[in-house]
XYZ file of C-alpha atoms in Angstrom:
499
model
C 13.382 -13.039 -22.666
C 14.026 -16.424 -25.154
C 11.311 -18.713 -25.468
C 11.290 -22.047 -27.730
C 7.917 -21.222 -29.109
C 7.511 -19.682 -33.296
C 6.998 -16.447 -33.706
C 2.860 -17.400 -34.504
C 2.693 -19.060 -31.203
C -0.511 -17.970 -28.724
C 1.786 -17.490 -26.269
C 3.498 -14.542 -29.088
C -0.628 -13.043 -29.607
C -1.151 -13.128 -25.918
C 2.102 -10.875 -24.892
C 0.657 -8.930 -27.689
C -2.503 -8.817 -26.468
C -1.388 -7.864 -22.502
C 0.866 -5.232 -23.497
C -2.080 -3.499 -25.497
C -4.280 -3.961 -22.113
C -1.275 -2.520 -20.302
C -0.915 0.540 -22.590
C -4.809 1.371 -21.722
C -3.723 0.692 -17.960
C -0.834 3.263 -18.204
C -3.340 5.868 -19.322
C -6.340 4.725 -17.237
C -3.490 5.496 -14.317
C -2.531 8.736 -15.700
C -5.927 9.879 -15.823
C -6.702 8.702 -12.212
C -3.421 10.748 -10.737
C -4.798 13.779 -12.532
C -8.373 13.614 -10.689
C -6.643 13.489 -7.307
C -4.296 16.068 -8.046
C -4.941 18.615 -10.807
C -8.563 18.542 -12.239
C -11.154 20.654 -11.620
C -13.945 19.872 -9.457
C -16.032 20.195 -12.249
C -14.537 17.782 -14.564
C -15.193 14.693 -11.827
C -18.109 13.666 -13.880
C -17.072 13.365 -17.240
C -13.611 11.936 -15.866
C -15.565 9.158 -14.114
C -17.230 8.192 -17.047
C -14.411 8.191 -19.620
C -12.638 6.271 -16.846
C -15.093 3.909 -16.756
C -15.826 3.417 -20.687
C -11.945 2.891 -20.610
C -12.283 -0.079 -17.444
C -15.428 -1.578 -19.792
C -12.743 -1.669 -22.698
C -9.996 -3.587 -21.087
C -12.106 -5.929 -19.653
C -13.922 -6.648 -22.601
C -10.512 -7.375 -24.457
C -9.472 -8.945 -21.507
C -12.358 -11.259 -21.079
C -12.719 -11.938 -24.841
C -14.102 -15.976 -25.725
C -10.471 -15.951 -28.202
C -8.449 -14.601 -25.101
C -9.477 -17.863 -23.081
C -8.685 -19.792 -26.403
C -5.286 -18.614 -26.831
C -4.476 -19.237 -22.750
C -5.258 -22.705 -23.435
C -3.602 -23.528 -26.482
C -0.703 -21.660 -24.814
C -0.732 -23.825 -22.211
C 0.334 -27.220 -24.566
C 3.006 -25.031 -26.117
C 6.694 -25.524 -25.097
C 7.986 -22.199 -22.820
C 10.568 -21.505 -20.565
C 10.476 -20.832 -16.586
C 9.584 -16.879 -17.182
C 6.973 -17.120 -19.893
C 5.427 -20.084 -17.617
C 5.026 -17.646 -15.029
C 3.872 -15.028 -17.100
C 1.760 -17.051 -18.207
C 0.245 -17.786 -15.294
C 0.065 -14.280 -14.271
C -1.988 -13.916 -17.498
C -4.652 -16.618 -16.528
C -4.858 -15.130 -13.328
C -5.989 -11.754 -14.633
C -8.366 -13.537 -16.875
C -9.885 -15.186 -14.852
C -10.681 -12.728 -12.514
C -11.682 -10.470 -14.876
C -14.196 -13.122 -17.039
C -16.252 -13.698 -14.018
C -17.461 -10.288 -13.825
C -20.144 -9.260 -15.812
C -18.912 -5.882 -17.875
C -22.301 -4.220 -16.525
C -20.966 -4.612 -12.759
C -17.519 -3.633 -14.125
C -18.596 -0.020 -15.032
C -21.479 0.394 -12.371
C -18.177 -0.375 -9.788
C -16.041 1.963 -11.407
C -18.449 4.972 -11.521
C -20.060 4.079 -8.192
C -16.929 4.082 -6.642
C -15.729 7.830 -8.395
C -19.233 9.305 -7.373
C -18.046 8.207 -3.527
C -14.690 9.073 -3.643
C -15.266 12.416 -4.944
C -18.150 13.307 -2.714
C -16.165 12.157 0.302
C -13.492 14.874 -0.673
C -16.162 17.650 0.616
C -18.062 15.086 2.898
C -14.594 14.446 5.200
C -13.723 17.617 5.972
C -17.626 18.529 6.849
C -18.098 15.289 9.082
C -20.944 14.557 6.639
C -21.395 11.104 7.478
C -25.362 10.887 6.196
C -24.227 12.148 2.779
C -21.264 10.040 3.173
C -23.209 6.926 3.659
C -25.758 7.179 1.006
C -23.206 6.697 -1.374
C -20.961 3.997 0.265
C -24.359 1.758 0.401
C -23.877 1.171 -3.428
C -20.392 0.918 -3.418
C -20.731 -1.894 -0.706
C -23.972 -3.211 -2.577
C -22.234 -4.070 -5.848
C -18.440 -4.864 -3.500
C -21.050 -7.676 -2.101
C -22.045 -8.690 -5.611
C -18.799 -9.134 -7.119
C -17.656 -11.018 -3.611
C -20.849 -13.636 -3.982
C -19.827 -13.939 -7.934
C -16.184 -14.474 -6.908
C -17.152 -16.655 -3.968
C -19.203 -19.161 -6.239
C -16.293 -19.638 -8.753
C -13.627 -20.039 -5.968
C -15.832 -21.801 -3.248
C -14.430 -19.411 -0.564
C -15.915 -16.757 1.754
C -17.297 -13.532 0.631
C -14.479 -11.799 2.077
C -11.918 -14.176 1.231
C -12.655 -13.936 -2.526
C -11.468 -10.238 -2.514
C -8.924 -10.859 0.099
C -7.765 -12.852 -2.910
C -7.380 -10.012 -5.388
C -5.133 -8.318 -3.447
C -3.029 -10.717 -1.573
C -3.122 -13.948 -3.397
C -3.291 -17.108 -1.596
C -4.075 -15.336 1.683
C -7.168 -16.098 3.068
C -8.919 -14.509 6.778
C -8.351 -17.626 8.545
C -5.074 -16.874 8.023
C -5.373 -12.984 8.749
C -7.270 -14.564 12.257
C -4.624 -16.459 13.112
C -1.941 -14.175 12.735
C -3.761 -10.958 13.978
C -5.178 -12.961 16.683
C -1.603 -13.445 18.028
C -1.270 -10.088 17.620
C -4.097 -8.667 19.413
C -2.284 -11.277 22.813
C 0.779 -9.100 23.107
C 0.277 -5.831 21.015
C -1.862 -4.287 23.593
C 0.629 -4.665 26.651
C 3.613 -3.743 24.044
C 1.731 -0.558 23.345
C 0.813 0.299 27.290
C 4.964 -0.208 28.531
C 6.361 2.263 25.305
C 3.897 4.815 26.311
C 4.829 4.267 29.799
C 8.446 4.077 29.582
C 7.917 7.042 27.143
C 6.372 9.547 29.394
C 9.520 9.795 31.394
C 11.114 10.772 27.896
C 10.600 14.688 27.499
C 10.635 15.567 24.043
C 10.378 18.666 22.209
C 7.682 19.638 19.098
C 9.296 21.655 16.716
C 8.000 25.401 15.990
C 6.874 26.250 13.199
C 4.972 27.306 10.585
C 6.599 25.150 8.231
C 6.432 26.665 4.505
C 5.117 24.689 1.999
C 7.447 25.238 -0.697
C 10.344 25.100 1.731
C 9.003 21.349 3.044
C 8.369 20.423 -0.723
C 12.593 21.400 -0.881
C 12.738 19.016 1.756
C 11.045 15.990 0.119
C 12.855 16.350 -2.878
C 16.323 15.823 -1.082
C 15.126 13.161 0.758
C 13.326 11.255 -2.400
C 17.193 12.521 -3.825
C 18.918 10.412 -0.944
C 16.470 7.540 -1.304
C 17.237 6.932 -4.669
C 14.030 7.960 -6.650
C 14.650 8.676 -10.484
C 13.257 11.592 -11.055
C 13.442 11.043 -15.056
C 10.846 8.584 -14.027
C 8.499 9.966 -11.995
C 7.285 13.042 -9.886
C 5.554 14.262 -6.753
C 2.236 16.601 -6.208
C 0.042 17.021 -3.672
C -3.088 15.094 -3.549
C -6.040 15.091 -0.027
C -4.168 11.425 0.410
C -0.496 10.135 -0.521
C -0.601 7.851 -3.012
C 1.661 6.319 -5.606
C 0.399 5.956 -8.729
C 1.526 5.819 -12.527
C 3.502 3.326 -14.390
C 7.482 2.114 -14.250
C 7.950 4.480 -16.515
C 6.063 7.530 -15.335
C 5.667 6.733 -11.228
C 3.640 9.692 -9.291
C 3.753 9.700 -5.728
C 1.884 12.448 -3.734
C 2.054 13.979 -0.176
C -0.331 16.405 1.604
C 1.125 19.434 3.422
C 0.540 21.170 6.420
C 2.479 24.618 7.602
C 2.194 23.798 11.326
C 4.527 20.762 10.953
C 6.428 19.098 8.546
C 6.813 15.577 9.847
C 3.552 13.902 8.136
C 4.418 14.865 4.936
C 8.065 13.862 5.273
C 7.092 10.410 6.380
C 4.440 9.951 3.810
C 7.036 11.065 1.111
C 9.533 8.597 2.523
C 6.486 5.649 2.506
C 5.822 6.407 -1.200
C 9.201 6.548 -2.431
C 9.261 3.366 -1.113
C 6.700 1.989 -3.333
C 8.126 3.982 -6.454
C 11.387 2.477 -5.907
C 9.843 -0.953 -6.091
C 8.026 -0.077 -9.073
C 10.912 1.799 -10.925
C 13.179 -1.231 -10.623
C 9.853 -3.608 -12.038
C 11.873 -5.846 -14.369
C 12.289 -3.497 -17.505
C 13.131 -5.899 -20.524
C 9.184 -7.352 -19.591
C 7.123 -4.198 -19.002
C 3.594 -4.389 -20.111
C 3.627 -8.079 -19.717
C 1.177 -9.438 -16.474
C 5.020 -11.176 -14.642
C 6.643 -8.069 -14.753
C 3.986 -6.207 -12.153
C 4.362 -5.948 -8.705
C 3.821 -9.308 -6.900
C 1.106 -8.401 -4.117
C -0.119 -5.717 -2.189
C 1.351 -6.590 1.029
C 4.858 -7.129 -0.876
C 4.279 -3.453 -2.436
C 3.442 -2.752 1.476
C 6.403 -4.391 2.956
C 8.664 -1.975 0.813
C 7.104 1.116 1.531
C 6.822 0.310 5.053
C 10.464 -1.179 5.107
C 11.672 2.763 3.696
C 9.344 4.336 6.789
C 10.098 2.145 9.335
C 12.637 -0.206 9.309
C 14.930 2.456 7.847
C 13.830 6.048 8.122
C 12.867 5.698 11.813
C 15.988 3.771 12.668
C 18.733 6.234 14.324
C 21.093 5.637 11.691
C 19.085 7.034 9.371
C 17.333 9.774 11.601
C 21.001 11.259 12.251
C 21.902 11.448 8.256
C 18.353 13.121 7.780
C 18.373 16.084 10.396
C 20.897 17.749 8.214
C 18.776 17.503 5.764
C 15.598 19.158 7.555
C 17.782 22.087 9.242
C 19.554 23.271 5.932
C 15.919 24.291 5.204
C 14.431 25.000 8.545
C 17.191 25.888 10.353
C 18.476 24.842 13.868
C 15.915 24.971 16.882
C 15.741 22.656 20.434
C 13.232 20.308 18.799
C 15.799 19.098 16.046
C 18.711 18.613 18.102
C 19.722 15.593 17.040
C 19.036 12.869 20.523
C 15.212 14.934 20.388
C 14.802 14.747 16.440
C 15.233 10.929 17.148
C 12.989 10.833 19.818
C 10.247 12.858 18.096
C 10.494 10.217 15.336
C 10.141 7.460 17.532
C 7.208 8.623 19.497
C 4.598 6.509 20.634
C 1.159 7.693 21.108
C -2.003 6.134 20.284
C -4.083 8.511 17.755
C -7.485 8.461 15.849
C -5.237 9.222 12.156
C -4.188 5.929 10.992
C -1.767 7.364 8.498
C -0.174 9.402 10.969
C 0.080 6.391 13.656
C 3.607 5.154 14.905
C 4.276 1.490 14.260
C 3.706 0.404 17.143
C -0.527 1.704 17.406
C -0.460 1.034 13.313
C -1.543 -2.823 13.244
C -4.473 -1.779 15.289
C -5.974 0.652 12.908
C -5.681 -2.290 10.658
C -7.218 -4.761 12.602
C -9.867 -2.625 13.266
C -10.676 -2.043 9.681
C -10.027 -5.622 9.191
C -13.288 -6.863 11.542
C -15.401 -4.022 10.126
C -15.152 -4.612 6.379
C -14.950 -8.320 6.676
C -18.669 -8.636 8.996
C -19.332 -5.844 5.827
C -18.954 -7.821 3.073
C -20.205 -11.187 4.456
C -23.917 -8.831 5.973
C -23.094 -9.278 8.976
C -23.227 -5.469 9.300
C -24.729 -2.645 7.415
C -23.407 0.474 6.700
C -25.246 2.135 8.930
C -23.772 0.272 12.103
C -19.936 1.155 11.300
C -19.651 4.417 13.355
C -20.888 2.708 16.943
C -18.981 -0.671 15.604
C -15.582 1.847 14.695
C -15.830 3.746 18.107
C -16.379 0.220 20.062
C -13.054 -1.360 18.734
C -11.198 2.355 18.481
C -11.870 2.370 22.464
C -11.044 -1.370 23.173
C -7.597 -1.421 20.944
C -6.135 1.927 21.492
C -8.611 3.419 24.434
C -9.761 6.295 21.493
C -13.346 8.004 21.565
C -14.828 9.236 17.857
C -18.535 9.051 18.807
C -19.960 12.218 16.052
C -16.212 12.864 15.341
C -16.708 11.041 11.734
C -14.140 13.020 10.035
C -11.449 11.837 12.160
C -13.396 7.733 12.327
C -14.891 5.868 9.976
C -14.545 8.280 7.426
C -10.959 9.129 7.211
C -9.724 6.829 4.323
C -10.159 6.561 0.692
C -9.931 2.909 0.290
C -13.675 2.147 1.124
C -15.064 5.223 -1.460
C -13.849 2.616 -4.473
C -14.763 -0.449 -2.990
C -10.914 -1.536 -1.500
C -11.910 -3.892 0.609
C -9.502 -6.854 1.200
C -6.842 -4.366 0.998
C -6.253 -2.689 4.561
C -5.239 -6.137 6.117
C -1.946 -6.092 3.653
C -0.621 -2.777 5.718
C 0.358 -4.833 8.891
C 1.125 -8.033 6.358
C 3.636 -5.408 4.568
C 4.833 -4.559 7.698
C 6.037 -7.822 8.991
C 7.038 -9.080 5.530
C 9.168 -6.000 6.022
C 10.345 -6.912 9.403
C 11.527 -9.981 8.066
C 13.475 -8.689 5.339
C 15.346 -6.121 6.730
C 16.412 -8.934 9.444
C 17.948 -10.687 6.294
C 19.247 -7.780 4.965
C 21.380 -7.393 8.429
C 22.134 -10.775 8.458
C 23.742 -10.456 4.692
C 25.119 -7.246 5.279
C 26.923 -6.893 8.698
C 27.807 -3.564 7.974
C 24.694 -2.466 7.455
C 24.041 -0.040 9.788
C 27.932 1.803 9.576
C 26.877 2.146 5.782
C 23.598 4.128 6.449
C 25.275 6.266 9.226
C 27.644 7.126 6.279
C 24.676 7.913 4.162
C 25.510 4.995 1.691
C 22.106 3.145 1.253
C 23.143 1.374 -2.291
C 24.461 -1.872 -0.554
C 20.487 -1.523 0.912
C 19.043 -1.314 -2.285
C 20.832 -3.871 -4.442
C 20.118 -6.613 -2.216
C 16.164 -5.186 -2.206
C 16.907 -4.910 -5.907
C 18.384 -8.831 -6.534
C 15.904 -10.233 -3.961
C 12.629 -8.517 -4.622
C 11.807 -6.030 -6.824
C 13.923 -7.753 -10.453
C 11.476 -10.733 -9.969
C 8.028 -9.018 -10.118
C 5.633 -11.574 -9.985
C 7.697 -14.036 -11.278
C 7.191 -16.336 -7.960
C 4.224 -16.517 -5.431
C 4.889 -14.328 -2.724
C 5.537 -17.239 -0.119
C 8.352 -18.044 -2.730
C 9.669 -15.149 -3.071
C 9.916 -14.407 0.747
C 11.240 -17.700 1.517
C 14.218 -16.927 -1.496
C 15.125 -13.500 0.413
C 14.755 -14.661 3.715
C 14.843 -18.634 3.673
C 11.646 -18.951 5.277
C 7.970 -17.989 4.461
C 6.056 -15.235 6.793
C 7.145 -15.030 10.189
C 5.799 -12.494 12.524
C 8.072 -12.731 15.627
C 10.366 -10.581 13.165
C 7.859 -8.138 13.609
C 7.405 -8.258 17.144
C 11.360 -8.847 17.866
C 12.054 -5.697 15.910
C 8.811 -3.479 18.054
C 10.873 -5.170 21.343
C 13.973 -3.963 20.141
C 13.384 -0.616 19.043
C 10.855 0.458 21.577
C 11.874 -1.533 24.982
């Protein structure tokens, strides 16, 4: 990257500066991957708090009075297009990192490890009582950073951590858009279900081995492109993908009686691990060379699960795949294997739903954490207020079935909210882009058949993931696709595939 700036410039000290901040990320991430996959139960305390002593260190480097100095003076100095941007990534981070008081910064980060590690043992024993004692701080201080963020931004509660994930989206927007969803996603749903039933379709036996399905996931992350001199996968009690560039860890969860979760999980977080291994390299450690949003890291995980992997094309190049280690039965003959992959059926998992039932998992989240964080609602009032909307969008009961409700993801434990709403976002920006993709490459579908996904991932590669965050996402969408979001991608591709 040239610049026309000396080599004493504050520009040169501030790329100094971020990649020593990005150097305590990379470990701060390591660290986190290991307490979901390999530490002992017993070491969740002192892991929390060295996590959080590290999170009180970046921020306080971060947040600096001479850090603020040097963004300014940077500012009058003479740069080129990238180091503008990067620049502007690096006032971003600043200044949502300055407004937070380094006291709130560590009482988040061990509030939210105390949850999340409690709500391993709580899940599983439907524990919602001991559940919700300790989600009442996390929400607490998530409501205390929101009103801090709020002030400085005059926005919503909600809106100001909508903001830290998705910037420039606010839930006027999200209301709009899912409101126009909730019109025609409902009656979409009922005739796939409907025109299903007359479908038969076989489950396949199992048990499935574990070691046998991990072969399995390493073929497919194989044909998918992962670089596995980069990265690795374990198991963790949620997929994930985690790490750096340089070291990406993705994670599944296993279960012998069928393979099928796992597989698709694997194929969502190789998405997001292909989008992070091909970050722009020469710029690592610097704030323009991360990933640009949430709902753009969404749209490529979701465009690997959905737009591709469920897409017969690709189904037909994958059952080889699956029977060289489970061999053949009824269910995986090929016109079933597609059908099983393409099923339809409301559920109370939202990581196991089919993309068609997904966006209202999300919108129900959505309306919960948003009347959350503005006080409209207490903690105590999410079970009644989950089973309400679980029974008017997808006709679901989970009264007492916590385990299975409100209690099923992670993303709450830390204090994630603002970040479920980019799931369905990902999945139309997704939508969209694999429309362009076809449009660019009308071949497209002859070349996965023949199990050649490269022309796939260079244009993914030139149009999204080289540029980072080198443009706002409504730039960079309109660049790939020559407009900014459009949903009726979305809903053209459900039609398609479904009806």
């Amino acid at each position: 990257m040239t610049s026309a700036h000396s080599n004493t410039s504050a520009y040169d000290h501030l790329r100094a500066l971020f990649s020593r901040l990005s150097r305590f990320g990379h470990l701060s991430a390591i660290a986190g991957w290991d307490m979901q996959t390999m530490m002992p139960p017993g070491g969740s305390k002192a892991r929390s708090e060295a996590l959080a002593e590290l999170s009180v260190l970046q921020h306080q480097i971060l947040t600096a009075e001479s850090t603020g100095a040097l963004l300014d003076r940077a500012q009058q100095e003479t740069l080129d297009e990238l180091d503008r941007a990067n620049l502007r990534e690096m006032r971003r981070q600043y200044e949502d990192a300055v407004l937070l008081p380094a006291s709130l910064v560590e009482a988040k980060s061990l509030a939210g490890a105390r949850c999340e590690h409690a709500w391993r043992a709580q899940r599983p024993a439907n524990d919602w009582d001991g559940f919700a004692e300790n989600l009442r701080e996390v929400v607490k201080l998530s409501r205390e950073e929101a009103q801090i963020r709020a002030q400085a931004a005059g926005t919503s509660r909600y809106d100001a951590l909508l903001n830290l994930y998705e910037p420039g989206m606010r839930s006027s927007d999200l209301d709009r858009i899912f409101g126009d969803l909730k019109t025609w996603l409902p009656d979409l749903l009922q005739r796939v279900v409907a025109k299903q039933a007359n479908e038969p379709c076989q489950t396949p036996q199992g048990p499935f081995n574990v070691d046998t399905q991990r072969h399995l996931s390493l073929s497919v992350m194989k044909l998918l492109g992962f670089n596995f001199d980069n990265g690795r996968v374990d198991v963790s009690a949620h997929p994930f993908c985690g790490g750096v560039p340089e070291d990406v860890r993705i994670t599944t969860r296993y279960n012998e009686k069928e393979f099928l979760t796992a597989l698709l999980g694997i194929v969502h977080e190789t998405g997001h691990a292909r989008y992070e291994q091909n970050l722009p390299r020469d710029l690592l450690g610097q704030p323009v060379a991360l990933a640009r949003s949430t709902a753009i890291h969404e749209s490529q995980s979701l465009l690997f699960e959905m737009q591709l992997a469920r897409g017969n094309e690709f189904l037909k190049i994958l059952r080889p795949l699956v029977t060289a280690q489970f061999g053949e039965q009824p269910a995986l003959e090929e016109a079933n294997f597609i059908r099983l992959n393409q099923r339809v059926k409301p559920g109370l998992i939202r990581v196991d739903a089919d993309e068609v039932s997904y966006p209202a998992h999300v919108i129900l989240r959505y309306e919960i954490e948003k009347a959350l964080i503005e006080g409209e609602v207490e903690v105590e009032d999410i079970p009644a207020l989950w089973n309400e909307k679980m029974h008017a969008y997808l006709g679901l009961d989970t009264i007492g079935n916590y385990r299975n409700g409100c209690m099923q993801d992670i993303h709450w434990t830390d204090g994630a909210f603002g970040y479920f709403p980019t799931y369905t976002l990902g999945a139309m920006y997704a939508a969209q882009l694999f429309h362009s993709v076809r449009q660019a490459l009308p071949s497209l579908s002859e070349d996965i058949a023949a199990g050649n996904l490269q022309p796939l991932f260079h244009w993914l590669q030139h149009n999204i993931w080289r540029h980072g965050s080198r443009f706002p996402t409504e730039t960079l969408i309109a660049n790939a696709t020559g407009e900014a979001l459009n949903p009726r991608y979305f809903r053209q591709h459900l039609e398609n595939r479904y009806l």
